[in-house]
Amino acid sequence: MTFSPISYFPYSRLLFLLIIASVLGCNSPESKGGLIHNMAEFRAAVANAKPGDKILLANGVWNDAEFVFQAQGTEAAPITLSVEEKGKVFIEGKSNLKIAGEYLVVEGLVFRNGYTPTSEVISFRVNENTLANHCRVTECVIDSYNNPERFESDLWVAIYGKNNRFDHNELVGKGNLGVTVAVRLNTPESQQNFHQIDHNYFGPREILGSNGGETLRIGTSHYSLTNSNTLVEYNYFDRCNGEHEIISNKSCQNVFRNNTFFECQGTLTMRHGNETLVENNFFFGNRKANTGGIRIINESQRVINNYCEGLTGYRFRGALVIMNGVPNSTPNRYFQVKNSEATSNTFIDCDYIQLCAGSDEERSAVPVNTSVSNNLFLNKESKNIFTVYDDISGITFQGNVLGEGMEAPTSAGFVSKSVALQTQDGIKISSEAGIKSVEGRATLDNTGVAWYQAEEISPVFGTGTVIKIEPGEDAIFNAVAQSKAGDIIELSQGGKYLETKSIDLIHTLTIRGSASSEGKPEIQFEKSTLFNIENGGALSLQGVLISGASSPDQAGNAVIRTSRYSMVQNYKLMVKDCDFRDLDVNHSFNVLKIFKNTFADSISLVNSTFTNITGSVLSLNEETEDLGIYNVENVEVEGCTFSKIGGVAIDLYRGGSDESTFGPILNLSNSSFDEVGLNKRNKSGASITLHGVQLAMIHHNTFTGCSPIKLHMVVGDPVTVIEACEFTNTPAIQDNGEPYEVHDIRYN
Ligand code: CA
């Protein structure tokens, strides 16, 4: 807990003001020691605010509060909106803050438990013509302040005007569509703005499963050739995984320096605009999937002295990506890379450096007059980390150093050798090439606020207590009702459990059979669904048998379904060592039934059996508008048996042509499929359908008497590999003519 200077003074200040008030008989809000208790007092205080004033919100919850802080301070004496005590004032419900005027400071506000009724939570303007200049928002928190409608868009922070500063704030858990922080350039009064965005903590942002999940965007394609002159420094980006672009730079002459990117899926992208300086930034991937570095597009971009370690991202999320452009590009497509440089950067254990990335019929303009020099590339595992997609003769390579035995993308400008490293402040440096010293960087300690701790948003199983329950009617329902996030509900081996009510899961839970060997506990259910994963819910099922024997005689039952309504938090579903059988009382009985506007971070089926099912097992195909939106990121199926499944076993769908996301990703292995997909109600006519899946690894599976696998490969460079699979009395794989890899396939 840090104490603001304000907390030292209330008593003396109160005493002083009480004396003054009693002398003058004054009864204005200021007479209460500057403490504001309601919106009427707030409005009066703002209306009367003079340079140097401090308006303090009283401790407690401010519900449905729309603050308009419009006033005129001076450089020497700003007007401050602050709080009685930091960490004790919460802005909740349908609230927001609009700032306009000059020399205003806002500090200590915490937005949580609600969402903005407008399109912005904190706005540096009151309306289109009334903007903030020379204003500062500092030590504020926005924590999961999300519109419950996943695809209802808003911005958490919109910076308009000029010379504003946004610093030492914490922004955690943006879940709905829309950029977390946007610098707007939509009128001349907001251009050449010289804003400063520094020392902020950008906390975890889950995968959105759509474009529009950027953490920071500066400009838009429409104003991309306008100077913004925004400085972004010493910010900590912690697992900002919303989409492909952690940062989307879309204007000219911005500077990004000394920022830290920790396990972020995506890149700092110079999407539009020229003359960007990207210097002394630190990217730590820790080998997490899709972690990326820096992507160069457009002209006169300088990428200097950056440090990248453990980044695994491929294609547009490589550690360093230099794109191809579109000849005579329209503003919203890709300008050619010209006059740009990547100099003295270090890449350690990064898997992909992508040159001329995105090369295709449209993006045919290769980089010109661009240099890649004095960079250091070391990789213990991979000898060749460079992918050259097109003609790289427009890139000059000079003085780059590769680790011993590593392959260069071109003969000139690289030397491969044994490189000695020193460690300085946790950073590996070499005298040979790359960054030579560490000048300072964003850390968890020098960013955000010290007085607030946001909860982790991503589900973690098994962190709570073990609750053992005996067999009986609604035993699981009753246990779930009493449970807390992370708890483990343990059923007794061989026990029979009958659930007469659907079980709503609103937090992370594990339900498992006990460790003894008397046979799996069996669960039957009488409602149309057994488990409903509601917003915030996540489920791990282990070692149980689920039978449809008691389910109602109606079409469309499901063992597990998502919320019928929009889910703003991603869920996880883990199934291990389970048996699902006799889901056949009526047609279209699914294992999982999902609804639109829901998103699974991951679904895994391991060592489980699925037998006699009239519907589908995993059908994740509800986003059919082809907007680039989809329903699941990672699907893993390993060691499972699918037998007599009327519908599809696995159906993944991602439509549209947007390239801003990574998924869906499928890994299917060591599984067998018997008589899958033959029901006439199965309109797909397939046992597995994959549409727009970005990465599919299908290996060591058998298909006997099944409908075919159907592949529709679109968007970007989808990778599909089918290996060591055997098809008996099953039609050949159907595809849309796009290439994919097949090895060691047998048809009987
Ligand atoms: Ca984007």
XYZ file of C-alpha atoms and ligand atoms in Angstrom:
749
model
C 0.000 0.000 0.000
C 1.389 3.388 -0.925
C -0.035 6.512 0.639
C -0.668 9.521 -1.440
C 0.251 12.865 0.101
C -3.463 13.523 0.332
C -3.926 10.913 3.024
C -1.578 12.766 5.361
C -3.577 15.953 5.396
C -7.310 15.378 5.734
C -7.519 16.156 9.425
C -5.670 19.455 9.400
C -7.257 20.408 6.112
C -10.711 19.575 7.445
C -10.103 21.536 10.598
C -8.868 24.511 8.630
C -11.799 24.452 6.265
C -14.304 23.984 9.068
C -12.957 27.116 10.726
C -13.146 29.041 7.472
C -16.616 27.687 6.783
C -17.906 28.576 10.188
C -16.451 32.062 9.896
C -17.953 32.641 6.465
C -21.124 30.613 6.969
C -20.279 28.962 3.718
C -21.911 25.638 2.734
C -20.377 24.754 -0.630
C -19.003 21.248 -1.286
C -15.499 22.530 -0.705
C -16.545 23.372 2.797
C -16.519 19.644 3.552
C -12.796 19.478 3.146
C -12.964 18.883 -0.612
C -14.535 15.486 -0.084
C -17.274 14.726 -2.567
C -20.025 12.300 -1.614
C -22.422 12.352 -4.549
C -22.766 13.443 -8.152
C -24.478 16.731 -7.300
C -21.518 17.709 -5.138
C -19.155 16.532 -7.857
C -20.838 18.687 -10.509
C -20.826 21.713 -8.215
C -17.165 21.198 -7.380
C -16.201 20.924 -11.049
C -18.257 23.985 -11.944
C -16.493 26.007 -9.270
C -13.040 24.504 -9.667
C -10.122 26.912 -9.665
C -6.500 26.203 -10.568
C -4.869 24.246 -7.762
C -8.099 22.721 -6.471
C -8.355 19.088 -5.514
C -11.683 17.329 -5.807
C -11.675 14.156 -3.739
C -14.196 11.346 -4.198
C -15.171 9.836 -0.863
C -14.318 6.220 -0.132
C -16.863 3.636 -1.210
C -18.638 2.461 -4.324
C -19.820 4.977 -6.871
C -22.512 3.263 -8.864
C -23.762 4.373 -12.294
C -21.610 7.486 -12.118
C -20.893 9.383 -15.314
C -18.192 11.868 -14.415
C -17.680 14.899 -16.622
C -14.514 16.618 -15.524
C -14.325 19.787 -17.588
C -12.262 22.615 -16.155
C -9.338 24.946 -16.736
C -6.250 24.448 -14.662
C -2.881 25.973 -15.325
C 0.512 24.437 -15.853
C 1.646 25.628 -12.435
C -1.635 24.826 -10.723
C -3.569 21.949 -12.303
C -6.980 20.910 -11.044
C -6.983 17.394 -9.657
C -9.725 14.810 -9.411
C -8.585 12.254 -6.904
C -9.886 10.006 -4.169
C -10.097 10.037 -0.401
C -7.880 6.943 -0.214
C -6.383 5.050 -3.106
C -7.753 1.542 -3.385
C -10.925 2.411 -1.494
C -12.896 4.187 -4.181
C -14.617 2.019 -6.786
C -16.526 3.147 -9.833
C -19.049 0.463 -10.709
C -22.197 -0.199 -12.692
C -22.705 1.825 -15.859
C -20.115 4.496 -15.312
C -17.492 6.423 -17.228
C -15.299 9.502 -17.149
C -15.022 12.309 -19.675
C -12.265 14.857 -19.381
C -11.996 18.166 -21.222
C -10.166 21.417 -20.703
C -6.543 21.984 -19.782
C -4.135 20.999 -17.060
C -6.336 18.487 -15.316
C -5.104 15.493 -13.376
C -7.140 12.389 -12.616
C -5.826 9.796 -10.203
C -6.869 6.851 -8.104
C -10.094 5.771 -9.816
C -10.885 2.058 -10.042
C -13.454 0.950 -12.611
C -14.786 -2.557 -12.017
C -18.010 -4.587 -11.770
C -19.768 -2.991 -14.686
C -19.182 -1.414 -18.068
C -19.445 1.909 -19.798
C -22.883 2.839 -21.118
C -21.119 4.721 -23.950
C -18.345 3.649 -26.287
C -15.511 4.669 -23.946
C -14.717 4.234 -20.268
C -12.178 7.055 -19.934
C -12.390 9.626 -22.685
C -10.135 12.615 -23.194
C -13.044 14.601 -24.567
C -16.571 15.594 -23.608
C -17.796 15.718 -27.160
C -16.393 16.021 -30.647
C -15.506 19.693 -30.196
C -14.526 19.765 -26.543
C -11.249 17.994 -25.983
C -8.633 17.574 -23.283
C -5.184 19.109 -23.685
C -2.244 18.961 -21.268
C -4.213 16.577 -19.097
C -3.000 13.562 -17.194
C -4.650 10.330 -16.085
C -2.465 8.515 -13.614
C -2.783 5.637 -11.150
C -6.191 4.597 -12.371
C -7.373 1.002 -12.726
C -9.793 -0.582 -15.165
C -10.391 -4.199 -14.192
C -12.554 -6.489 -16.349
C -14.956 -3.614 -16.895
C -16.533 -5.434 -19.813
C -19.767 -5.128 -21.654
C -21.400 -8.539 -21.159
C -22.045 -8.714 -24.893
C -18.781 -10.080 -26.257
C -19.069 -8.334 -29.623
C -20.484 -5.042 -28.364
C -17.473 -2.821 -28.982
C -16.005 -0.205 -26.691
C -12.679 1.407 -25.857
C -11.446 1.465 -22.294
C -9.379 4.568 -22.883
C -9.677 6.963 -25.802
C -7.085 9.707 -25.953
C -8.015 12.804 -27.930
C -6.574 16.333 -27.939
C -2.897 17.076 -27.523
C -0.108 16.811 -25.000
C -1.919 14.420 -22.728
C -0.257 11.874 -20.521
C -1.572 8.446 -19.555
C 0.750 6.864 -17.018
C 1.041 4.393 -14.148
C -2.394 2.919 -14.824
C -3.478 -0.717 -14.700
C -5.709 -2.115 -17.395
C -6.554 -5.753 -16.856
C -8.943 -8.248 -18.397
C -10.527 -6.539 -21.380
C -12.820 -9.239 -22.715
C -15.249 -7.650 -25.130
C -14.550 -6.368 -28.613
C -12.579 -3.150 -28.927
C -9.112 -1.753 -28.369
C -7.982 -1.364 -24.770
C -6.301 2.029 -25.308
C -6.727 4.019 -28.512
C -5.112 7.282 -29.534
C -7.601 8.979 -31.821
C -6.538 11.304 -34.638
C -9.963 11.973 -36.046
C -9.780 15.778 -36.054
C -6.850 18.185 -36.555
C -7.075 19.069 -32.862
C -5.992 15.512 -32.037
C -3.147 15.218 -34.547
C 0.573 15.890 -33.936
C -0.564 15.273 -30.396
C 2.696 14.519 -28.557
C 0.877 12.336 -26.050
C 2.854 10.268 -23.612
C 1.778 6.758 -22.624
C 4.177 5.463 -20.012
C 4.664 3.170 -17.031
C 1.300 1.485 -17.495
C 0.617 -2.139 -16.661
C -1.383 -3.760 -19.437
C -2.572 -6.940 -17.768
C -3.784 -10.149 -19.346
C -6.179 -9.903 -22.229
C -7.627 -13.227 -23.353
C -7.863 -14.351 -26.957
C -10.810 -12.585 -28.550
C -11.231 -14.935 -31.518
C -11.754 -11.979 -33.835
C -10.086 -8.823 -35.070
C -10.530 -5.904 -32.664
C -8.615 -7.249 -29.673
C -5.631 -4.890 -29.855
C -4.197 -3.636 -26.589
C -2.941 -0.310 -27.944
C -3.772 1.356 -31.227
C -2.489 4.720 -32.391
C -4.462 6.127 -35.297
C -6.516 4.327 -37.888
C -5.885 3.543 -41.531
C -7.861 6.646 -42.469
C -5.388 8.944 -40.648
C -2.361 6.727 -41.105
C -0.317 9.263 -43.053
C -0.852 11.879 -40.359
C 1.746 12.475 -37.666
C 0.683 11.424 -34.221
C 4.039 11.925 -32.432
C 2.961 9.750 -29.552
C 5.584 8.429 -27.158
C 4.975 4.964 -25.717
C 7.602 4.044 -23.139
C 8.152 1.880 -20.096
C 4.867 0.002 -20.396
C 4.552 -3.622 -19.306
C 2.418 -5.812 -21.548
C 1.550 -8.983 -19.657
C -0.025 -11.777 -21.708
C -1.873 -9.392 -24.004
C -3.277 -12.101 -26.279
C -6.406 -10.453 -27.679
C -5.320 -10.833 -31.278
C -2.436 -10.645 -33.675
C -1.599 -7.021 -32.952
C -0.593 -6.306 -29.376
C 0.136 -2.813 -30.592
C -1.281 -1.555 -33.853
C 0.635 1.511 -34.968
C -1.464 3.319 -37.559
C 0.020 6.808 -37.811
C 3.363 8.522 -38.320
C 6.299 9.493 -36.119
C 5.491 7.490 -33.032
C 8.136 6.198 -30.658
C 8.014 2.889 -28.761
C 10.848 2.365 -26.323
C 11.766 0.515 -23.144
C 8.513 -1.434 -23.154
C 8.376 -5.037 -21.976
C 6.220 -7.697 -23.617
C 5.785 -10.736 -21.408
C 4.363 -13.863 -23.030
C 2.223 -11.861 -25.438
C 0.682 -13.658 -28.414
C 1.153 -11.216 -31.248
C 3.489 -8.459 -32.297
C 4.221 -4.786 -32.090
C 2.880 -4.095 -35.558
C 3.673 -1.060 -37.667
C 0.442 -1.664 -39.500
C 0.132 1.770 -41.125
C 2.081 5.028 -41.011
C 5.751 5.853 -41.413
C 8.795 7.013 -39.469
C 8.236 4.899 -36.411
C 11.052 4.343 -33.942
C 10.976 1.022 -32.112
C 13.928 1.009 -29.751
C 15.061 -0.811 -26.606
C 11.955 -2.943 -26.240
C 12.053 -6.354 -24.593
C 10.050 -9.353 -25.693
C 10.017 -12.464 -23.518
C 8.045 -15.349 -25.003
C 9.128 -18.108 -22.628
C 8.438 -20.495 -25.524
C 4.672 -19.896 -25.232
C 2.683 -20.501 -28.425
C 2.286 -17.639 -30.892
C 4.505 -15.229 -28.982
C 5.850 -12.661 -31.424
C 8.074 -9.641 -31.731
C 8.095 -6.814 -34.242
C 6.355 -6.569 -37.604
C 7.519 -3.998 -40.141
C 5.251 -2.548 -42.838
C 5.474 0.865 -44.584
C 8.292 3.400 -44.916
C 11.172 4.720 -42.861
C 10.657 2.433 -39.906
C 13.573 2.055 -37.519
C 13.829 -1.031 -35.337
C 16.900 -0.661 -33.158
C 18.385 -2.346 -30.098
C 15.413 -4.521 -29.287
C 15.712 -7.766 -27.372
C 13.660 -10.848 -28.199
C 13.935 -14.145 -26.371
C 11.970 -17.383 -26.518
C 9.461 -16.252 -29.157
C 7.820 -19.111 -31.035
C 5.378 -17.274 -33.301
C 5.269 -18.086 -37.001
C 4.283 -16.043 -40.058
C 2.819 -12.636 -39.052
C 3.762 -13.206 -35.409
C 7.411 -14.015 -36.006
C 10.120 -12.483 -33.847
C 10.959 -10.139 -36.727
C 8.633 -9.845 -39.691
C 9.291 -7.725 -42.749
C 6.183 -7.742 -44.896
C 5.507 -7.536 -48.573
C 3.238 -4.702 -49.642
C 0.509 -4.164 -52.188
C 1.498 -2.106 -55.284
C -0.339 1.237 -55.108
C -1.997 0.095 -51.926
C -5.189 1.630 -50.678
C -4.795 3.035 -47.142
C -6.351 -0.001 -45.499
C -4.147 -2.614 -47.200
C -0.359 -3.006 -47.044
C 2.113 -0.332 -48.111
C 5.465 -1.483 -49.392
C 8.370 -1.547 -46.946
C 10.834 1.171 -47.988
C 13.840 2.872 -46.425
C 13.509 0.886 -43.233
C 16.015 -0.773 -40.961
C 16.421 -3.437 -38.322
C 19.692 -2.732 -36.570
C 21.475 -4.169 -33.532
C 18.593 -6.303 -32.315
C 19.080 -9.544 -30.412
C 17.064 -12.691 -31.086
C 17.736 -15.564 -28.728
C 15.890 -18.848 -29.137
C 13.341 -17.229 -31.410
C 11.990 -19.639 -33.997
C 10.951 -17.521 -36.948
C 12.370 -14.501 -38.758
C 10.041 -13.808 -41.674
C 11.185 -11.914 -44.756
C 8.715 -10.767 -47.421
C 5.968 -12.242 -45.251
C 2.489 -12.199 -46.706
C 3.796 -12.532 -50.269
C 0.905 -13.480 -52.534
C -0.740 -12.276 -55.726
C -1.997 -9.119 -54.073
C 1.009 -8.477 -51.793
C 3.662 -8.580 -54.482
C 5.691 -5.439 -53.657
C 8.890 -6.643 -51.990
C 10.841 -4.515 -49.465
C 13.210 -1.967 -51.009
C 16.125 0.114 -49.749
C 15.913 -1.589 -46.393
C 18.720 -2.842 -44.188
C 19.128 -5.610 -41.649
C 22.437 -5.089 -39.886
C 24.413 -5.946 -36.775
C 21.693 -8.187 -35.416
C 22.397 -11.255 -33.345
C 20.488 -14.484 -33.998
C 21.091 -17.436 -31.689
C 19.006 -20.572 -31.546
C 19.997 -23.783 -29.820
C 17.286 -25.933 -31.398
C 16.753 -24.610 -34.880
C 19.485 -24.136 -37.468
C 17.386 -22.219 -39.926
C 15.066 -19.650 -38.438
C 14.696 -17.525 -41.579
C 11.809 -17.892 -43.972
C 12.201 -16.065 -47.257
C 8.856 -15.750 -49.030
C 9.918 -13.585 -51.963
C 12.765 -11.607 -53.514
C 14.945 -10.176 -50.723
C 17.334 -8.301 -53.017
C 15.879 -5.015 -51.758
C 17.138 -5.779 -48.257
C 20.818 -5.118 -47.499
C 22.299 -7.463 -44.923
C 25.411 -6.424 -43.069
C 27.320 -7.486 -39.979
C 24.705 -9.918 -38.697
C 25.938 -12.686 -36.439
C 24.430 -16.152 -36.325
C 25.096 -18.888 -33.815
C 27.403 -21.689 -34.746
C 26.031 -23.887 -37.510
C 23.030 -21.686 -38.208
C 22.034 -20.996 -41.784
C 21.861 -17.511 -43.269
C 19.029 -16.472 -45.601
C 21.593 -15.086 -48.051
C 25.345 -15.378 -48.402
C 26.386 -11.783 -47.761
C 26.033 -9.937 -44.481
C 26.007 -12.879 -42.066
C 28.722 -14.634 -40.168
C 28.056 -17.848 -38.309
C 30.207 -18.449 -35.243
C 30.402 -19.466 -31.648
C 29.156 -16.506 -29.625
C 30.009 -15.803 -25.998
C 27.194 -14.216 -23.988
C 27.204 -12.189 -20.827
C 24.156 -11.617 -18.687
C 23.288 -8.110 -17.627
C 20.106 -7.519 -15.664
C 18.703 -10.839 -16.925
C 19.467 -9.947 -20.527
C 21.949 -11.856 -22.652
C 24.328 -9.591 -24.461
C 27.267 -10.143 -26.759
C 30.041 -7.897 -27.927
C 29.636 -9.385 -31.416
C 26.250 -7.950 -32.402
C 22.763 -7.174 -31.120
C 22.085 -5.002 -28.112
C 25.196 -4.038 -26.218
C 23.750 -2.863 -22.926
C 20.485 -2.629 -21.031
C 19.392 0.954 -20.541
C 16.305 0.199 -18.497
C 12.980 -1.397 -19.150
C 9.442 -1.714 -17.868
C 9.018 -4.127 -14.971
C 6.132 -5.169 -12.750
C 7.570 -2.847 -10.119
C 7.901 0.348 -12.121
C 4.536 0.124 -13.879
C 0.910 0.350 -12.762
C -0.094 0.983 -9.169
C 1.068 -0.683 -5.974
C -2.248 -0.499 -4.152
C -4.429 -2.711 -6.345
C -4.237 -6.390 -7.246
C -6.474 -7.661 -10.024
C -7.621 -11.276 -9.982
C -6.306 -13.690 -12.582
C -8.908 -14.071 -15.308
C -7.744 -17.244 -16.960
C -9.238 -20.434 -15.477
C -6.869 -22.565 -13.406
C -8.092 -25.989 -12.325
C -7.427 -27.749 -9.063
C -6.344 -24.832 -6.898
C -9.183 -25.193 -4.369
C -10.274 -27.865 -1.926
C -11.387 -31.444 -2.571
C -15.081 -31.983 -1.822
C -15.997 -35.681 -1.588
C -19.621 -36.510 -2.263
C -21.600 -39.709 -1.874
C -23.960 -40.965 -4.585
C -27.497 -39.682 -4.585
C -30.007 -37.465 -6.289
C -28.636 -34.021 -7.148
C -25.500 -34.637 -5.137
C -23.363 -32.912 -7.764
C -25.796 -30.022 -8.137
C -25.705 -29.410 -4.403
C -21.925 -29.659 -4.220
C -21.458 -27.256 -7.116
C -23.795 -24.759 -5.456
C -21.503 -24.742 -2.406
C -18.235 -24.735 -4.339
C -15.632 -22.074 -4.916
C -13.421 -21.441 -7.927
C -10.772 -24.109 -8.319
C -12.511 -26.708 -6.145
C -12.426 -30.414 -6.942
C -15.644 -32.384 -6.507
C -14.824 -36.036 -6.057
C -17.374 -38.772 -6.730
C -17.040 -42.213 -5.183
C -15.943 -45.068 -7.411
C -18.794 -47.120 -8.765
C -21.346 -44.660 -7.388
C -24.552 -43.759 -9.254
C -25.381 -40.100 -9.466
C -28.686 -38.825 -10.802
C -29.053 -35.118 -11.486
C -32.629 -33.854 -11.802
C -31.521 -30.259 -12.395
C -29.119 -28.670 -14.864
C -25.918 -27.597 -13.171
C -24.757 -24.050 -13.880
C -21.005 -23.613 -13.685
C -20.004 -20.045 -12.922
C -16.396 -20.667 -11.972
C -13.597 -23.143 -12.564
C -14.412 -26.645 -11.290
C -12.992 -30.140 -11.492
C -15.368 -33.098 -11.210
C -13.627 -36.437 -10.942
C -13.932 -40.044 -9.897
C -12.000 -41.040 -6.813
C -8.661 -42.722 -7.171
C -9.768 -46.249 -6.197
C -10.301 -48.896 -8.863
C -13.922 -50.015 -8.359
C -15.072 -48.547 -11.643
C -15.964 -45.082 -12.742
C -18.835 -43.309 -11.051
C -21.810 -43.002 -13.398
C -23.773 -39.799 -13.903
C -27.228 -39.650 -15.466
C -29.371 -36.564 -15.898
C -33.028 -35.746 -16.408
C -32.902 -32.250 -17.896
C -31.890 -31.459 -21.470
C -28.372 -30.620 -20.300
C -26.192 -31.816 -17.446
C -23.659 -28.982 -17.236
C -24.090 -25.393 -18.401
C -20.817 -23.492 -18.636
C -21.949 -19.955 -17.868
C -19.788 -16.821 -18.106
C -16.762 -17.367 -15.871
C -17.252 -21.131 -15.807
C -14.753 -23.802 -16.801
C -14.938 -27.577 -16.410
C -12.505 -30.419 -16.007
C -14.054 -33.905 -16.026
C -11.897 -36.847 -15.041
C -12.626 -40.513 -14.615
C -16.418 -40.465 -14.838
C -18.986 -42.236 -16.985
C -21.853 -40.156 -18.329
C -24.883 -41.928 -19.719
C -27.924 -40.520 -21.501
C -30.168 -43.308 -20.178
C -32.300 -40.973 -18.035
C -32.308 -37.990 -20.387
C -35.626 -36.622 -21.675
C -37.050 -38.028 -24.889
C -36.579 -34.885 -26.913
C -34.285 -33.712 -29.681
C -31.239 -31.576 -28.969
C -30.075 -32.711 -25.544
C -26.447 -32.132 -24.581
C -24.182 -33.258 -21.778
C -22.432 -29.904 -21.663
C -23.530 -26.652 -23.125
C -22.244 -23.118 -23.018
C -24.313 -20.169 -21.929
C -27.188 -19.439 -24.288
C -26.075 -15.817 -24.038
C -22.890 -13.986 -24.823
C -19.864 -15.004 -22.757
C -17.240 -12.323 -22.295
C -14.840 -14.649 -20.459
C -13.235 -17.541 -22.300
C -13.821 -21.014 -20.958
C -11.866 -24.251 -20.848
C -13.221 -27.764 -21.107
C -10.952 -30.665 -20.204
C -12.135 -34.268 -20.446
C -9.826 -37.083 -19.408
C -10.402 -40.796 -18.828
C -14.175 -40.416 -19.258
C -16.828 -42.453 -21.036
C -19.842 -40.904 -22.731
C -22.431 -43.406 -23.865
C -26.009 -43.919 -24.936
C -26.744 -40.333 -25.832
C -29.405 -41.716 -28.128
C -32.839 -41.300 -26.576
C -33.712 -38.941 -29.424
C -31.921 -37.285 -32.341
C -29.241 -34.586 -32.179
C -28.019 -35.483 -28.705
C -24.590 -33.799 -28.431
C -21.718 -34.132 -26.027
C -21.092 -30.368 -26.293
C -23.603 -27.807 -27.484
C -22.328 -24.269 -27.900
C -23.985 -20.949 -28.664
C -22.905 -17.887 -30.601
C -20.692 -15.307 -28.884
C -18.948 -17.895 -26.746
C -15.286 -18.789 -26.977
C -13.269 -21.688 -25.639
C -9.646 -20.993 -24.953
C -9.054 -24.711 -25.070
C -10.945 -27.975 -25.272
C -9.191 -31.240 -24.695
C -10.440 -34.818 -24.908
C -7.904 -37.354 -23.671
C -8.179 -41.140 -23.267
C -11.959 -41.027 -23.427
C -14.661 -42.983 -25.241
C -17.779 -41.758 -27.018
C -20.309 -44.436 -27.905
C -23.877 -44.459 -29.273
C -24.401 -40.752 -29.771
C -27.031 -39.385 -32.161
C -25.587 -35.874 -32.426
C -22.039 -34.532 -32.510
C -19.178 -34.658 -30.040
C -17.441 -31.311 -30.623
C -19.410 -29.037 -32.869
C -17.881 -25.549 -32.785
C -19.437 -23.884 -35.769
C -21.841 -21.211 -34.570
C -20.106 -18.141 -36.069
C -21.341 -18.484 -39.612
C -21.398 -14.827 -40.719
C -17.859 -15.174 -42.079
C -16.582 -12.189 -40.108
C -13.402 -13.943 -39.020
C -14.999 -14.808 -35.694
C -14.843 -18.361 -34.381
C -15.624 -20.418 -31.274
C -12.474 -22.150 -30.072
C -8.735 -21.574 -30.140
C -7.146 -24.914 -29.210
C -8.672 -28.361 -29.625
C -6.728 -31.408 -28.546
C -8.049 -34.928 -29.036
C -5.671 -37.667 -27.972
C -6.199 -41.378 -27.475
C -9.997 -41.304 -27.828
C -12.497 -43.767 -29.297
C -15.534 -42.552 -31.237
C -18.051 -45.241 -32.035
C -21.508 -44.962 -33.598
C -21.624 -41.167 -33.649
C -24.524 -40.013 -35.851
C -23.275 -36.468 -36.341
C -19.765 -35.130 -36.770
C -17.127 -36.021 -34.237
C -15.291 -32.718 -34.665
C -16.603 -29.672 -36.531
C -14.537 -26.476 -36.414
C -15.531 -23.394 -38.381
C -13.789 -20.090 -38.973
C -15.112 -18.085 -41.888
C -14.190 -14.773 -43.499
C -10.879 -13.469 -44.804
C -9.535 -11.632 -41.774
C -5.935 -12.427 -40.844
C -5.847 -11.017 -37.313
C -6.144 -14.241 -35.362
C -4.333 -17.543 -34.922
C -6.939 -20.223 -34.465
C -8.604 -22.545 -34.536
C -5.821 -25.026 -33.876
C -6.461 -28.777 -33.868
C -4.256 -31.603 -32.713
C -5.913 -34.991 -33.257
C -3.924 -38.118 -32.603
C -3.993 -41.797 -31.649
C -7.767 -41.985 -31.893
C -10.183 -44.339 -33.599
C -13.422 -43.546 -35.377
C -16.004 -46.220 -36.120
C -19.283 -45.505 -37.912
C -19.040 -41.764 -37.438
C -21.098 -39.189 -39.303
C -23.538 -41.511 -41.041
C -26.804 -40.085 -39.689
C -28.922 -38.507 -42.433
C -29.477 -35.472 -40.195
C -25.734 -34.834 -40.379
C -25.919 -32.222 -43.123
C -22.148 -31.947 -43.399
C -21.948 -35.563 -44.534
C -18.599 -35.771 -42.785
C -17.012 -37.408 -39.778
C -14.755 -34.385 -39.271
C -15.087 -30.978 -40.900
C -12.445 -28.312 -40.650
C -13.243 -24.947 -42.213
C -10.673 -22.175 -41.912
C -8.676 -24.039 -39.284
C -5.241 -22.446 -39.191
C -3.243 -25.371 -37.891
C -4.439 -28.992 -38.042
C -2.174 -31.873 -37.067
C -3.980 -35.175 -37.626
C -1.898 -38.261 -37.057
C -2.038 -41.927 -36.038
C -5.816 -42.277 -36.291
C -8.049 -44.939 -37.795
C -11.400 -44.442 -39.527
C -13.629 -47.435 -40.113
C -16.965 -47.234 -41.879
C -17.089 -43.450 -41.462
C -18.169 -40.497 -43.515
C -15.157 -38.667 -44.993
C -13.021 -35.938 -43.486
C -13.809 -32.629 -45.170
C -11.240 -29.835 -45.322
C -11.827 -26.257 -46.384
C -8.536 -24.375 -46.113
C -8.786 -20.581 -46.267
C -7.200 -17.395 -44.877
C -3.494 -16.826 -44.541
C -1.374 -19.926 -44.900
C -3.315 -22.607 -43.078
C -1.191 -25.610 -42.217
C -2.824 -29.028 -42.420
C -0.819 -32.203 -41.924
C -2.412 -35.649 -42.083
C -0.036 -38.413 -41.230
C -0.117 -42.138 -40.466
C -3.883 -42.529 -40.714
C -5.789 -45.556 -41.928
C -9.175 -45.393 -43.648
C -11.248 -48.546 -43.967
C -14.549 -48.462 -45.842
C -14.335 -44.697 -45.565
C -14.380 -42.309 -48.541
C -11.288 -40.308 -49.384
C -10.556 -36.974 -47.723
C -12.377 -34.131 -49.461
C -10.703 -30.722 -49.801
C -11.170 -27.378 -51.515
C -8.101 -27.686 -53.711
C -5.704 -25.851 -51.410
C -2.456 -27.642 -50.576
C -1.907 -29.698 -47.454
C 0.517 -32.373 -46.387
C -0.308 -36.055 -46.426
C 2.134 -38.719 -45.314
C 1.708 -42.425 -44.838
C -2.040 -42.655 -45.419
C -3.689 -45.961 -46.188
C -7.122 -46.671 -47.683
C -8.508 -50.173 -47.296
Ca -6.190 -5.962 -35.605
